[in-house]
Coordinates of C-alpha atoms in Angstrom, one line a residue:
M683 CA -2.2 11.4 -15.1
H684 CA -3.3 9.6 -12.1
H685 CA -7.0 9.1 -11.5
P686 CA -8.5 11.7 -9.2
F687 CA -9.6 9.2 -6.6
R688 CA -6.6 7.5 -5.2
P689 CA -7.5 4.4 -3.2
T690 CA -7.0 4.9 0.5
L691 CA -5.7 1.3 0.9
P692 CA -3.9 0.1 3.9
T693 CA -0.2 0.5 3.1
L694 CA 1.0 -2.3 5.1
L695 CA -0.5 -5.8 5.0
R696 CA 0.0 -6.8 8.6
D697 CA -2.4 -9.1 10.3
A698 CA -4.3 -6.3 12.0
Q699 CA -5.3 -6.2 15.6
E700 CA -8.2 -5.3 17.8
G701 CA -8.8 -5.0 21.5
G702 CA -8.7 -2.5 24.3
G703 CA -6.4 -1.1 27.0
A704 CA -5.1 2.0 28.7
F705 CA -2.6 3.4 26.2
G706 CA -3.1 7.0 27.3
D707 CA -5.0 9.6 25.4
L708 CA -5.2 8.3 21.8
P709 CA -5.5 11.0 19.1
E710 CA -8.5 11.2 16.7
W711 CA -8.6 12.8 13.2
D712 CA -9.7 16.4 12.8
L713 CA -10.8 16.3 9.1
S714 CA -11.7 20.0 9.2
D715 CA -8.5 20.9 7.2
L716 CA -10.3 19.2 4.3
Y717 CA -14.0 20.2 5.1
T718 CA -15.7 21.0 8.4
A719 CA -18.7 18.8 7.8
P720 CA -20.5 16.7 5.1
D721 CA -22.9 19.6 4.6
A722 CA -20.2 22.4 4.7
K723 CA -20.9 25.1 2.2
E724 CA -17.2 24.9 1.1
L725 CA -17.8 21.3 0.0
K726 CA -20.9 22.3 -2.0
R727 CA -18.9 25.2 -3.5
D728 CA -16.1 22.8 -4.5
M729 CA -18.5 20.3 -6.1
D730 CA -20.2 23.1 -8.1
W731 CA -16.8 24.4 -9.1
L732 CA -15.6 21.0 -10.2
E733 CA -18.7 20.3 -12.3
K734 CA -18.2 23.6 -14.2
A735 CA -14.4 23.3 -14.3
C736 CA -14.5 19.9 -16.0
A737 CA -17.1 21.1 -18.5
D738 CA -15.1 24.3 -19.3
F739 CA -11.9 22.3 -19.6
A740 CA -13.5 20.0 -22.2
T741 CA -15.0 23.0 -24.1
D742 CA -11.7 24.9 -24.2
Y743 CA -9.4 22.0 -25.0
E744 CA -11.1 19.0 -26.6
G745 CA -9.7 18.5 -30.1
K746 CA -7.2 21.4 -29.7
L747 CA -4.3 20.0 -27.7
A748 CA -2.1 19.3 -30.7
N749 CA -2.3 23.0 -31.7
L750 CA -1.3 24.6 -28.3
D751 CA 1.9 26.5 -28.0
A752 CA 4.1 26.0 -24.9
S753 CA 2.4 28.5 -22.7
G754 CA -1.0 27.3 -23.8
M755 CA 0.0 23.7 -22.9
L756 CA 1.3 24.9 -19.5
D757 CA -2.1 26.7 -18.7
C758 CA -3.9 23.5 -19.8
V759 CA -1.8 21.3 -17.4
L760 CA -2.2 23.8 -14.5
R761 CA -6.0 23.7 -15.0
Y762 CA -6.0 19.9 -15.1
E763 CA -3.9 19.9 -11.9
K764 CA -6.4 22.2 -10.1
I765 CA -9.3 19.8 -11.1
D766 CA -7.3 16.9 -9.8
L767 CA -6.6 18.7 -6.6
I768 CA -10.2 19.6 -5.8
A769 CA -11.5 16.1 -6.8
G770 CA -8.8 14.6 -4.6
R771 CA -9.7 16.8 -1.7
I772 CA -13.4 15.9 -1.9
M773 CA -12.8 12.1 -2.2
S774 CA -10.2 12.2 0.6
F775 CA -12.7 13.7 2.9
A776 CA -15.4 11.2 1.9
G777 CA -13.0 8.3 2.0
L778 CA -11.5 9.1 5.4
R779 CA -14.9 9.7 7.0
Y780 CA -16.0 6.3 5.7
Y781 CA -12.8 4.5 7.0
Q782 CA -13.5 5.9 10.5
N783 CA -16.8 3.9 10.5
T784 CA -17.3 1.6 7.5
T785 CA -20.6 0.3 9.0
D786 CA -22.3 3.7 9.0
A787 CA -24.7 3.6 6.1
D788 CA -24.8 7.5 5.8
R789 CA -21.0 7.6 5.5
A790 CA -21.0 4.8 2.9
K791 CA -23.7 6.6 0.9
F792 CA -22.0 9.9 1.1
M793 CA -18.8 8.4 -0.3
A794 CA -20.6 6.4 -3.0
D795 CA -22.7 9.4 -4.1
H796 CA -19.7 11.7 -4.4
Q797 CA -17.7 9.1 -6.2
D798 CA -20.5 8.7 -8.7
K799 CA -20.9 12.5 -9.2
I800 CA -17.2 13.0 -9.6
T801 CA -16.9 10.1 -12.1
T802 CA -19.7 11.8 -14.1
F803 CA -18.0 15.3 -13.8
T804 CA -14.6 14.0 -14.9
T805 CA -15.8 11.8 -17.8
P806 CA -15.4 14.8 -20.2
L807 CA -11.7 14.9 -19.3
V808 CA -10.9 11.4 -20.7
F809 CA -10.0 13.1 -24.0
F810 CA -6.9 14.7 -22.3
S811 CA -4.6 11.7 -22.0
L812 CA -5.9 10.3 -25.4
E813 CA -5.1 13.5 -27.3
I814 CA -1.7 14.0 -25.5
N815 CA -0.8 10.5 -26.7
R816 CA -1.6 11.4 -30.3
I817 CA 0.9 14.3 -30.3
D818 CA 4.2 13.5 -32.0
D819 CA 7.2 13.0 -29.7
G820 CA 9.2 15.7 -31.5
A821 CA 6.4 18.3 -31.2
L822 CA 6.2 17.7 -27.4
D823 CA 9.9 17.8 -26.9
A824 CA 10.0 21.2 -28.7
L825 CA 7.4 22.5 -26.3
F826 CA 9.4 21.3 -23.3
A827 CA 12.6 22.9 -24.8
E828 CA 10.7 26.2 -25.1
N829 CA 9.2 26.5 -21.6
G830 CA 11.0 25.5 -18.4
D831 CA 7.8 25.5 -16.3
L832 CA 6.2 23.1 -18.7
A833 CA 9.3 20.9 -18.8
R834 CA 8.9 20.4 -15.1
Y835 CA 5.8 18.3 -15.9
K836 CA 7.7 16.1 -18.4
P837 CA 7.6 13.0 -16.1
I838 CA 3.8 13.3 -16.1
F839 CA 3.7 13.2 -19.9
E840 CA 6.2 10.3 -19.9
R841 CA 4.0 8.3 -17.5
L842 CA 1.0 9.1 -19.6
R843 CA 2.6 8.2 -22.8
A844 CA 3.8 4.8 -21.4
M845 CA 0.1 3.9 -21.9
K846 CA 0.2 5.1 -25.5
P847 CA 0.6 1.7 -27.2
Y848 CA -2.4 0.3 -25.1
Q849 CA -4.8 3.1 -25.8
L850 CA -8.4 2.5 -27.1
S851 CA -10.6 4.9 -29.1
D852 CA -11.9 8.0 -27.3
E853 CA -15.4 6.6 -27.2
L854 CA -14.3 3.3 -25.7
E855 CA -12.1 5.0 -23.1
K856 CA -15.1 7.2 -22.1
F857 CA -17.3 4.2 -21.9
L858 CA -14.8 2.3 -19.6
H859 CA -14.5 5.4 -17.4
D860 CA -18.2 5.7 -17.0
Q861 CA -18.8 2.0 -16.5
S862 CA -16.2 1.6 -13.8
T863 CA -18.7 2.5 -11.0
V864 CA -20.7 -0.7 -11.8
G865 CA -17.6 -2.7 -12.7
S866 CA -14.5 -3.1 -10.6
A867 CA -15.6 -0.4 -8.1
A868 CA -18.9 -2.2 -7.4
W869 CA -17.1 -5.6 -6.8
N870 CA -14.6 -3.8 -4.6
R871 CA -17.4 -2.4 -2.4
L872 CA -19.2 -5.8 -2.3
F873 CA -15.9 -7.3 -1.0
D874 CA -15.3 -4.6 1.5
E875 CA -18.8 -4.7 2.9
T876 CA -18.8 -8.5 3.0
I877 CA -15.5 -8.6 4.9
A878 CA -16.6 -5.8 7.3
G879 CA -19.8 -7.7 8.1
L880 CA -18.4 -11.2 8.7
E881 CA -18.9 -12.6 12.1
F882 CA -16.7 -15.3 13.7
D883 CA -17.8 -17.4 16.6
V884 CA -14.8 -18.1 18.9
D885 CA -15.6 -20.0 22.1
G886 CA -19.1 -18.6 22.2
E887 CA -18.0 -15.0 21.6
T888 CA -18.9 -13.2 18.3
L889 CA -15.9 -11.3 16.8
N890 CA -15.4 -9.3 13.6
I891 CA -12.5 -10.1 11.3
E892 CA -10.1 -7.8 13.1
G893 CA -10.7 -9.4 16.5
T894 CA -10.4 -12.8 15.0
L895 CA -7.2 -12.1 13.1
N896 CA -5.8 -10.6 16.3
L897 CA -6.1 -14.0 18.0
L898 CA -3.4 -15.3 15.7
T899 CA -0.9 -13.3 17.6
D900 CA -2.2 -14.4 21.1
A901 CA 0.2 -16.0 23.5
D902 CA -2.3 -18.8 24.2
R903 CA -1.9 -21.4 21.6
E904 CA -5.4 -22.7 22.1
K905 CA -6.8 -19.2 21.4
R906 CA -4.7 -19.0 18.2
E907 CA -6.0 -22.3 17.0
A908 CA -9.6 -21.3 17.8
G909 CA -9.1 -18.1 15.9
A910 CA -7.6 -19.9 12.9
R911 CA -10.4 -22.5 12.8
A912 CA -13.1 -19.8 13.1
L913 CA -11.5 -17.9 10.2
A914 CA -11.4 -21.2 8.1
D915 CA -15.1 -21.9 8.9
V916 CA -16.4 -18.5 7.9
F917 CA -14.1 -18.2 4.8
G918 CA -15.3 -21.7 3.8
E919 CA -18.9 -20.7 4.2
N920 CA -18.4 -17.6 2.0
V921 CA -15.8 -19.0 -0.4
K922 CA -18.3 -19.1 -3.3
L923 CA -18.9 -15.4 -3.0
F924 CA -15.1 -14.6 -2.7
S925 CA -14.5 -16.9 -5.7
R926 CA -17.1 -15.1 -7.7
V927 CA -15.5 -11.7 -6.9
H928 CA -12.0 -13.0 -7.9
N929 CA -13.3 -14.7 -11.1
T930 CA -15.2 -11.6 -12.2
L931 CA -12.4 -9.1 -11.5
A932 CA -9.8 -11.3 -13.1
K933 CA -12.0 -11.8 -16.2
E934 CA -12.8 -8.0 -16.3
K935 CA -9.1 -7.3 -16.2
E936 CA -8.4 -9.9 -18.9
I937 CA -11.0 -8.4 -21.2
E938 CA -9.7 -4.9 -20.8
D939 CA -6.1 -6.0 -21.1
R940 CA -7.0 -7.9 -24.3
W941 CA -8.7 -4.9 -25.9
R942 CA -5.7 -2.8 -25.0
G943 CA -3.2 -5.3 -26.3
M944 CA -1.4 -5.6 -22.9
P945 CA 1.1 -8.5 -23.2
T946 CA 0.7 -9.7 -19.6
P947 CA -1.8 -9.2 -16.8
Q948 CA 1.1 -7.5 -14.8
T949 CA 1.9 -5.0 -17.6
G950 CA -0.5 -2.3 -16.4
R951 CA 0.8 -2.5 -12.8
H952 CA 4.4 -2.3 -14.0
L953 CA 3.6 0.8 -16.1
S954 CA 1.8 2.6 -13.3
N955 CA 4.7 1.7 -11.0
H956 CA 7.1 3.1 -13.5
V957 CA 9.2 0.0 -13.2
E958 CA 10.5 -2.4 -15.9
P959 CA 9.2 -6.0 -15.9
E960 CA 12.8 -7.4 -15.8
V961 CA 13.4 -5.4 -12.5
V962 CA 10.3 -7.0 -10.9
E963 CA 11.4 -10.4 -12.3
A964 CA 14.9 -9.9 -10.8
L965 CA 13.3 -9.1 -7.4
R966 CA 10.9 -12.0 -7.5
N967 CA 13.6 -14.5 -8.5
A968 CA 16.0 -13.2 -5.8
V969 CA 13.4 -13.6 -3.1
V970 CA 12.2 -17.0 -4.2
A971 CA 15.8 -18.2 -4.4
A972 CA 16.3 -16.9 -0.9
Y973 CA 13.3 -18.7 0.7
P974 CA 15.6 -21.4 2.2
K975 CA 18.0 -19.0 3.8
L976 CA 15.3 -16.7 5.0
S977 CA 11.8 -18.0 5.9
H978 CA 12.7 -21.7 6.0
R979 CA 15.7 -21.1 8.4
Y980 CA 13.8 -18.6 10.6
Y981 CA 10.7 -20.7 11.0
E982 CA 12.9 -23.7 12.0
L983 CA 14.3 -21.5 14.8
K984 CA 10.8 -20.5 15.8
R985 CA 9.7 -24.1 15.8
K986 CA 12.5 -24.9 18.3
W987 CA 11.7 -21.8 20.5
L988 CA 8.0 -22.8 20.7
G989 CA 9.1 -26.4 21.5
L990 CA 7.0 -27.9 18.7
D991 CA 7.5 -30.8 16.3
K992 CA 5.8 -28.9 13.5
L993 CA 4.5 -25.4 13.2
Q994 CA 0.8 -24.9 12.4
V995 CA -0.4 -21.9 10.5
W996 CA -1.7 -20.4 13.7
D997 CA 1.9 -20.4 15.0
R998 CA 3.3 -18.3 12.2
N999 CA 2.7 -15.0 14.0
A1000 CA 2.7 -16.4 17.6
P1001 CA 4.6 -14.3 20.1
L1002 CA 7.9 -15.8 21.2
P1003 CA 8.0 -17.6 24.5
M1004 CA 10.7 -15.2 25.8
E1005 CA 8.6 -12.2 24.7
D1006 CA 8.0 -9.3 27.1
P1007 CA 4.3 -8.7 27.4
T1008 CA 4.7 -5.0 28.3
V1009 CA 2.3 -2.6 26.8
V1010 CA 3.7 0.6 25.3
D1011 CA 1.6 3.6 26.1
W1012 CA 1.0 6.3 23.4
S1013 CA 3.3 8.9 24.8
S1014 CA 6.2 6.4 25.0
A1015 CA 5.5 5.3 21.4
Q1016 CA 5.5 8.9 20.3
K1017 CA 8.8 9.6 22.1
T1018 CA 10.5 6.5 20.8
V1019 CA 9.7 7.3 17.2
L1020 CA 10.4 11.0 17.3
D1021 CA 13.8 10.3 19.1
A1022 CA 14.7 7.8 16.4
Y1023 CA 13.8 10.2 13.7
S1024 CA 15.7 13.1 15.4
D1025 CA 18.9 11.0 15.9
F1026 CA 18.9 10.6 12.1
S1027 CA 18.0 14.2 11.4
P1028 CA 16.2 16.8 13.6
E1029 CA 14.4 18.0 10.4
M1030 CA 12.7 14.6 10.1
A1031 CA 11.3 14.8 13.7
E1032 CA 10.1 18.4 13.1
I1033 CA 8.1 17.3 10.1
A1034 CA 6.6 14.4 12.1
Q1035 CA 5.6 16.4 15.2
P1036 CA 2.4 18.1 13.9
F1037 CA 0.9 14.7 13.2
F1038 CA 0.7 14.2 16.9
D1039 CA -0.4 17.8 17.8
K1040 CA -2.9 18.6 15.1
G1041 CA -5.3 15.7 14.7
W1042 CA -3.5 14.1 11.8
I1043 CA -3.5 10.6 13.4
D1044 CA -6.5 8.4 14.3
A1045 CA -5.1 5.8 16.6
A1046 CA -7.7 4.0 18.7
V1047 CA -9.5 0.8 17.8
K1048 CA -13.2 1.5 17.4
P1049 CA -16.2 -0.5 16.2
G1050 CA -16.7 -0.2 12.4
K1051 CA -13.3 1.4 11.9
A1052 CA -11.3 0.1 8.9
P1053 CA -8.6 -2.5 9.8
G1054 CA -4.9 -2.2 9.6
A1055 CA -3.0 1.1 9.1
F1056 CA -2.3 3.6 6.4
A1057 CA -1.1 7.1 5.5
H1058 CA -3.3 8.9 3.0
P1059 CA -1.6 11.8 1.3
T1060 CA -5.0 13.6 0.6
V1061 CA -3.9 16.5 -1.6
S1062 CA -0.7 18.5 -1.9
D1063 CA -2.1 21.7 -0.4
V1064 CA -3.5 20.0 2.8
H1065 CA -1.5 17.3 4.6
P1066 CA -1.5 13.5 5.0
Y1067 CA -3.7 11.7 7.6
V1068 CA -2.4 8.5 9.4
M1069 CA -4.7 5.8 10.5
L1070 CA -3.7 3.1 13.1
N1071 CA -5.4 0.5 15.2
Y1072 CA -3.1 1.0 18.2
L1073 CA -2.9 -1.7 20.8
G1074 CA 0.3 -0.9 22.6
K1075 CA 2.4 -3.7 21.3
P1076 CA 6.1 -3.1 20.3
R1077 CA 5.0 -4.0 16.7
D1078 CA 2.4 -1.1 16.9
V1079 CA 5.3 1.3 17.7
M1080 CA 6.9 0.0 14.5
T1081 CA 3.7 0.5 12.6
L1082 CA 3.5 4.1 13.9
A1083 CA 7.1 4.7 12.7
H1084 CA 6.2 3.2 9.3
E1085 CA 3.1 5.2 8.7
L1086 CA 4.7 8.4 10.0
G1087 CA 7.5 7.8 7.5
H1088 CA 4.9 7.8 4.7
G1089 CA 3.6 11.0 6.2
V1090 CA 7.0 12.7 6.2
H1091 CA 7.6 11.6 2.6
Q1092 CA 4.2 12.9 1.6
V1093 CA 4.8 16.3 3.3
L1094 CA 8.2 16.7 1.6
A1095 CA 7.0 15.6 -1.8
A1096 CA 3.9 18.0 -1.6
G1097 CA 6.2 20.8 -2.9
Q1098 CA 6.1 19.1 -6.3
G1099 CA 2.4 19.9 -6.6
E1100 CA -0.6 17.6 -7.1
L1101 CA 0.5 15.8 -10.3
L1102 CA 4.2 15.2 -9.5
S1103 CA 4.0 14.6 -5.7
S1104 CA 2.7 11.0 -5.6
T1105 CA 5.4 8.4 -6.0
P1106 CA 4.9 5.1 -7.9
L1107 CA 4.1 2.3 -5.4
T1108 CA 7.6 0.9 -5.7
L1109 CA 9.1 4.0 -4.2
A1110 CA 6.1 4.9 -1.9
E1111 CA 7.5 2.6 0.8
T1112 CA 10.9 4.2 0.9
A1113 CA 10.5 6.6 3.8
S1114 CA 8.1 4.4 5.7
V1115 CA 10.4 1.3 5.8
F1116 CA 13.4 3.6 6.5
G1117 CA 11.6 5.3 9.4
E1118 CA 10.7 1.9 10.8
M1119 CA 14.3 0.7 10.5
L1120 CA 15.6 3.8 12.4
T1121 CA 13.0 3.1 15.1
F1122 CA 14.0 -0.6 15.3
R1123 CA 17.7 0.2 15.6
K1124 CA 16.9 2.7 18.4
M1125 CA 14.9 0.0 20.3
L1126 CA 17.7 -2.6 19.6
D1127 CA 20.3 -0.2 21.0
G1128 CA 18.2 0.3 24.1
A1129 CA 17.8 -3.5 24.7
E1130 CA 19.2 -4.3 28.2
T1131 CA 19.5 -8.1 28.0
D1132 CA 20.2 -10.7 25.4
A1133 CA 16.6 -11.9 25.7
Q1134 CA 15.3 -8.4 24.8
R1135 CA 17.7 -8.2 21.9
K1136 CA 16.6 -11.6 20.7
V1137 CA 12.9 -10.7 20.8
L1138 CA 13.5 -7.4 18.9
L1139 CA 15.6 -9.1 16.3
A1140 CA 13.1 -12.0 15.8
G1141 CA 10.2 -9.5 15.6
K1142 CA 12.0 -7.5 12.9
V1143 CA 13.0 -10.7 10.9
E1144 CA 9.4 -11.8 11.2
D1145 CA 8.1 -8.5 9.9
M1146 CA 10.6 -8.5 7.0
I1147 CA 9.5 -12.1 6.1
N1148 CA 5.9 -10.9 6.1
T1149 CA 6.8 -8.0 3.9
V1150 CA 9.2 -9.6 1.5
V1151 CA 8.7 -13.4 1.4
R1152 CA 4.9 -13.3 2.1
Q1153 CA 4.3 -10.6 -0.4
I1154 CA 6.3 -12.3 -3.2
A1155 CA 4.4 -15.5 -2.4
F1156 CA 1.2 -13.4 -2.8
Y1157 CA 2.5 -12.0 -6.1
D1158 CA 3.2 -15.5 -7.4
F1159 CA -0.4 -16.6 -6.3
E1160 CA -1.9 -13.7 -8.2
C1161 CA 0.2 -14.4 -11.3
K1162 CA -1.0 -18.0 -11.2
L1163 CA -4.6 -17.0 -10.6
H1164 CA -4.7 -14.6 -13.5
E1165 CA -3.0 -17.1 -15.8
A1166 CA -5.4 -19.9 -14.8
R1167 CA -8.4 -17.6 -15.2
G1168 CA -7.4 -17.1 -18.8
N1169 CA -8.3 -20.7 -19.4
G1170 CA -11.8 -20.4 -17.9
E1171 CA -13.9 -20.0 -14.8
L1172 CA -12.0 -21.1 -11.6
T1173 CA -13.8 -23.1 -8.9
P1174 CA -13.1 -22.4 -5.3
D1175 CA -11.1 -25.6 -5.2
D1176 CA -9.0 -24.4 -8.1
I1177 CA -8.2 -21.1 -6.3
N1178 CA -7.5 -23.0 -3.1
A1179 CA -5.0 -25.2 -4.9
L1180 CA -3.1 -22.2 -6.3
W1181 CA -2.9 -20.7 -2.8
M1182 CA -1.5 -23.8 -1.3
S1183 CA 1.1 -24.2 -4.1
V1184 CA 2.8 -21.0 -3.0
Q1185 CA 2.3 -21.3 0.8
G1186 CA 4.3 -24.5 1.3
E1187 CA 7.1 -23.3 -0.9
S1188 CA 7.5 -19.9 0.8
L1189 CA 7.0 -21.0 4.5
G1190 CA 9.1 -24.2 4.3
P1191 CA 9.3 -27.6 5.9
A1192 CA 8.7 -26.5 9.5
F1193 CA 5.0 -26.1 8.7
E1194 CA 1.9 -28.3 8.6
F1195 CA -1.3 -26.8 7.1
M1196 CA -4.7 -27.4 8.7
D1197 CA -7.8 -28.2 6.7
G1198 CA -9.4 -24.9 5.8
Y1199 CA -6.2 -22.9 5.4
E1200 CA -6.6 -23.3 1.7
T1201 CA -9.3 -20.5 1.7
F1202 CA -7.1 -17.9 3.5
W1203 CA -6.6 -16.1 0.1
A1204 CA -10.2 -14.9 0.5
Y1205 CA -9.7 -12.0 2.9
I1206 CA -6.7 -10.2 1.5
P1207 CA -7.8 -6.9 0.1
H1208 CA -4.9 -6.2 -2.3
F1209 CA -5.9 -9.0 -4.6
V1210 CA -9.3 -7.3 -5.1
H1211 CA -8.5 -3.6 -4.8
S1212 CA -5.2 -3.5 -6.7
P1213 CA -4.0 -6.5 -8.6
F1214 CA -0.2 -7.2 -8.4
Y1215 CA 0.2 -4.3 -5.9
V1216 CA 1.8 -6.6 -3.4
Y1217 CA 5.3 -6.8 -5.0
A1218 CA 5.7 -3.1 -4.2
Y1219 CA 6.1 -4.0 -0.5
A1220 CA 8.9 -6.4 -1.3
F1221 CA 10.4 -3.8 -3.7
G1222 CA 10.2 -1.1 -1.1
D1223 CA 11.7 -3.3 1.7
G1224 CA 14.5 -4.5 -0.5
L1225 CA 15.3 -1.0 -1.7
V1226 CA 15.4 0.4 1.8
N1227 CA 17.5 -2.4 3.2
A1228 CA 20.1 -1.7 0.4
L1229 CA 19.8 2.1 1.2
Y1230 CA 20.2 1.4 4.9
A1231 CA 23.3 -0.6 4.3
V1232 CA 24.7 2.4 2.5
Y1233 CA 23.8 4.7 5.4
E1234 CA 25.5 2.2 7.9
E1235 CA 28.6 2.3 5.7
G1236 CA 28.8 6.0 6.6
G1237 CA 29.1 9.2 4.5
D1238 CA 28.6 12.8 5.5
D1239 CA 26.0 13.7 3.0
F1240 CA 23.6 10.7 3.3
Q1241 CA 20.9 12.8 5.1
K1242 CA 21.0 15.5 2.4
K1243 CA 20.8 13.0 -0.4
Y1244 CA 18.0 11.2 1.4
F1245 CA 15.8 14.3 1.8
E1246 CA 16.4 15.2 -1.8
M1247 CA 15.2 11.8 -2.8
L1248 CA 12.0 12.2 -0.7
R1249 CA 11.4 15.8 -2.0
A1250 CA 11.5 14.5 -5.6
G1251 CA 8.2 12.7 -5.1
G1252 CA 7.1 11.2 -8.4
S1253 CA 9.3 13.5 -10.5
K1254 CA 12.2 11.0 -11.0
H1255 CA 12.6 7.4 -12.0
H1256 CA 14.0 4.9 -9.5
K1257 CA 17.3 4.8 -11.5
E1258 CA 17.8 8.5 -11.1
L1259 CA 16.8 8.5 -7.4
L1260 CA 19.1 5.6 -6.5
A1261 CA 22.1 6.7 -8.6
P1262 CA 23.5 9.2 -5.9
F1263 CA 23.7 6.3 -3.5
G1264 CA 25.6 4.1 -6.0
L1265 CA 22.6 1.7 -6.2
D1266 CA 20.8 0.2 -9.2
A1267 CA 17.6 -1.9 -8.9
S1268 CA 18.0 -3.5 -12.3
D1269 CA 21.2 -5.2 -11.0
P1270 CA 20.3 -8.6 -9.5
K1271 CA 23.0 -8.1 -6.9
F1272 CA 21.1 -5.1 -5.6
W1273 CA 18.3 -7.3 -4.3
D1274 CA 20.8 -9.7 -2.7
K1275 CA 22.3 -6.7 -0.8
G1276 CA 18.8 -6.1 0.8
L1277 CA 18.1 -9.8 1.4
S1278 CA 21.5 -10.4 3.0
M1279 CA 20.5 -7.8 5.7
I1280 CA 17.7 -10.1 6.7
S1281 CA 19.8 -13.3 6.6
G1282 CA 22.4 -11.5 8.7
M1283 CA 19.9 -11.0 11.4
I1284 CA 18.9 -14.7 11.2
D1285 CA 22.7 -15.5 11.5
E1286 CA 22.8 -13.5 14.7
L1287 CA 19.7 -15.3 16.1
E1288 CA 21.2 -18.7 15.3
A1289 CA 24.5 -17.7 17.0
M1290 CA 22.5 -16.9 20.2
E1291 CA 21.2 -20.5 20.2
D1292 CA 24.7 -21.9 20.9

């Protein structure tokens, strides 16, 4: 069963943005649906309950799971689910408060203290998955056959038992659980705090990482270059620390994987994503094979539009010369997204509406606030919270559509309950990317001139390249990093070389790489927080493009099937979810269907050149 503290990681790796502007009245979170305050009596009550519930659970069940009958096993699962729910609620509150201001020492301490306590409380529960995995398959199947309510939880048992071959002794599992707070969790915090505290000097102005990354999308080429060089300088100064973080985490993973008998560094991620290695391999190979017809071809167009002999890394996310600099205020962004959702299905817009009205979105850029954007599901009996850093760009409208899509998905799946609602990462992007695509099509239909259409198309292609090509290049970098770390300590130069080996291949011949770009692996949080996570973006994008192609082909009951898919949450495998649409992710042609949607948009852009 999933760990009670789900990471509130940004769900879309977009070069985040910072700045100011009059975008109307931007909403802020109201976290009181979780707890009214850090010292709320309800929070203390829940912490006290959790401590007792975990201890009681261990007393009542440890060493006894194999002897439970079907109704006894159901009671046990329901008690476990309630513990997961309360722990998730507390950590959601602590985490979201922290993300609102990561530089506030009190918030950081509050989160760390609660994480430590909950880790201690939940240590006695480690026996649960270990004992479940010692029960004979036949005995478990008999329990499912006997009790329909218990059978509903079968996917949880299956996911748990996927780890069965890699399980250590009870004592070792408890030790690993206990030790995690000074292991990977501590290195994660060191990374986060270091990144949040970095200062970049750009033309005499001191900026944080958000403000500096934002310069890479500035219309002024000199500012973009100044931003890129400032990033390179500071990453270079800190590269030994980032190298130490990566070396340690990769080694820690290698040690744990070796003890568990995991065949590859990626195995654990594939198991938690509920996806077969060969499906990921088919995706990876399809994308790498498509580099020339996707990124190489698009960046050649962009090079011409910008009137350059060669693109530099600071041109990759440059706005296009024909781009409209209009700022989209918040109410227009809200209307655009809700209209696009409503055109697809009024129900989708209805589910999204309360996010705007009830303090479920935190939109403004603020000092100390975490970068990027995410939707955090909290727990199944509350509701998700969406975080943005909204700056009124058309891309920010797409990000709003994306994160709201997550929110809608999480609301629909909540009916599955705490243990079955959360989807594996590979399916977690389904509604977000689909919602973004609906909004993009709405904006494209509203384009009044060829130039507007061109800008929208190019922006969408660029986002898809960042989501598919860039993330698969990231995945290849991680695969190479973990493989190389297996042969010994990696110097910063070793890691730099691995980074550059994937960058040239994925971006193509239109690019030249400045000195210092080789350290740009250093700031990407996914490598640290969740190894091999990044392929889930490409998986999600490819899956949705294939799904959207089916929607465009027409069919009366697409909406109905789509909502059923979202309501399933994590209760079904990707094969089962895609079958009603006639799709199968293990078929290499499936990925080509998604990729051809991107190359089709590039075809249209090339045709506009003539």
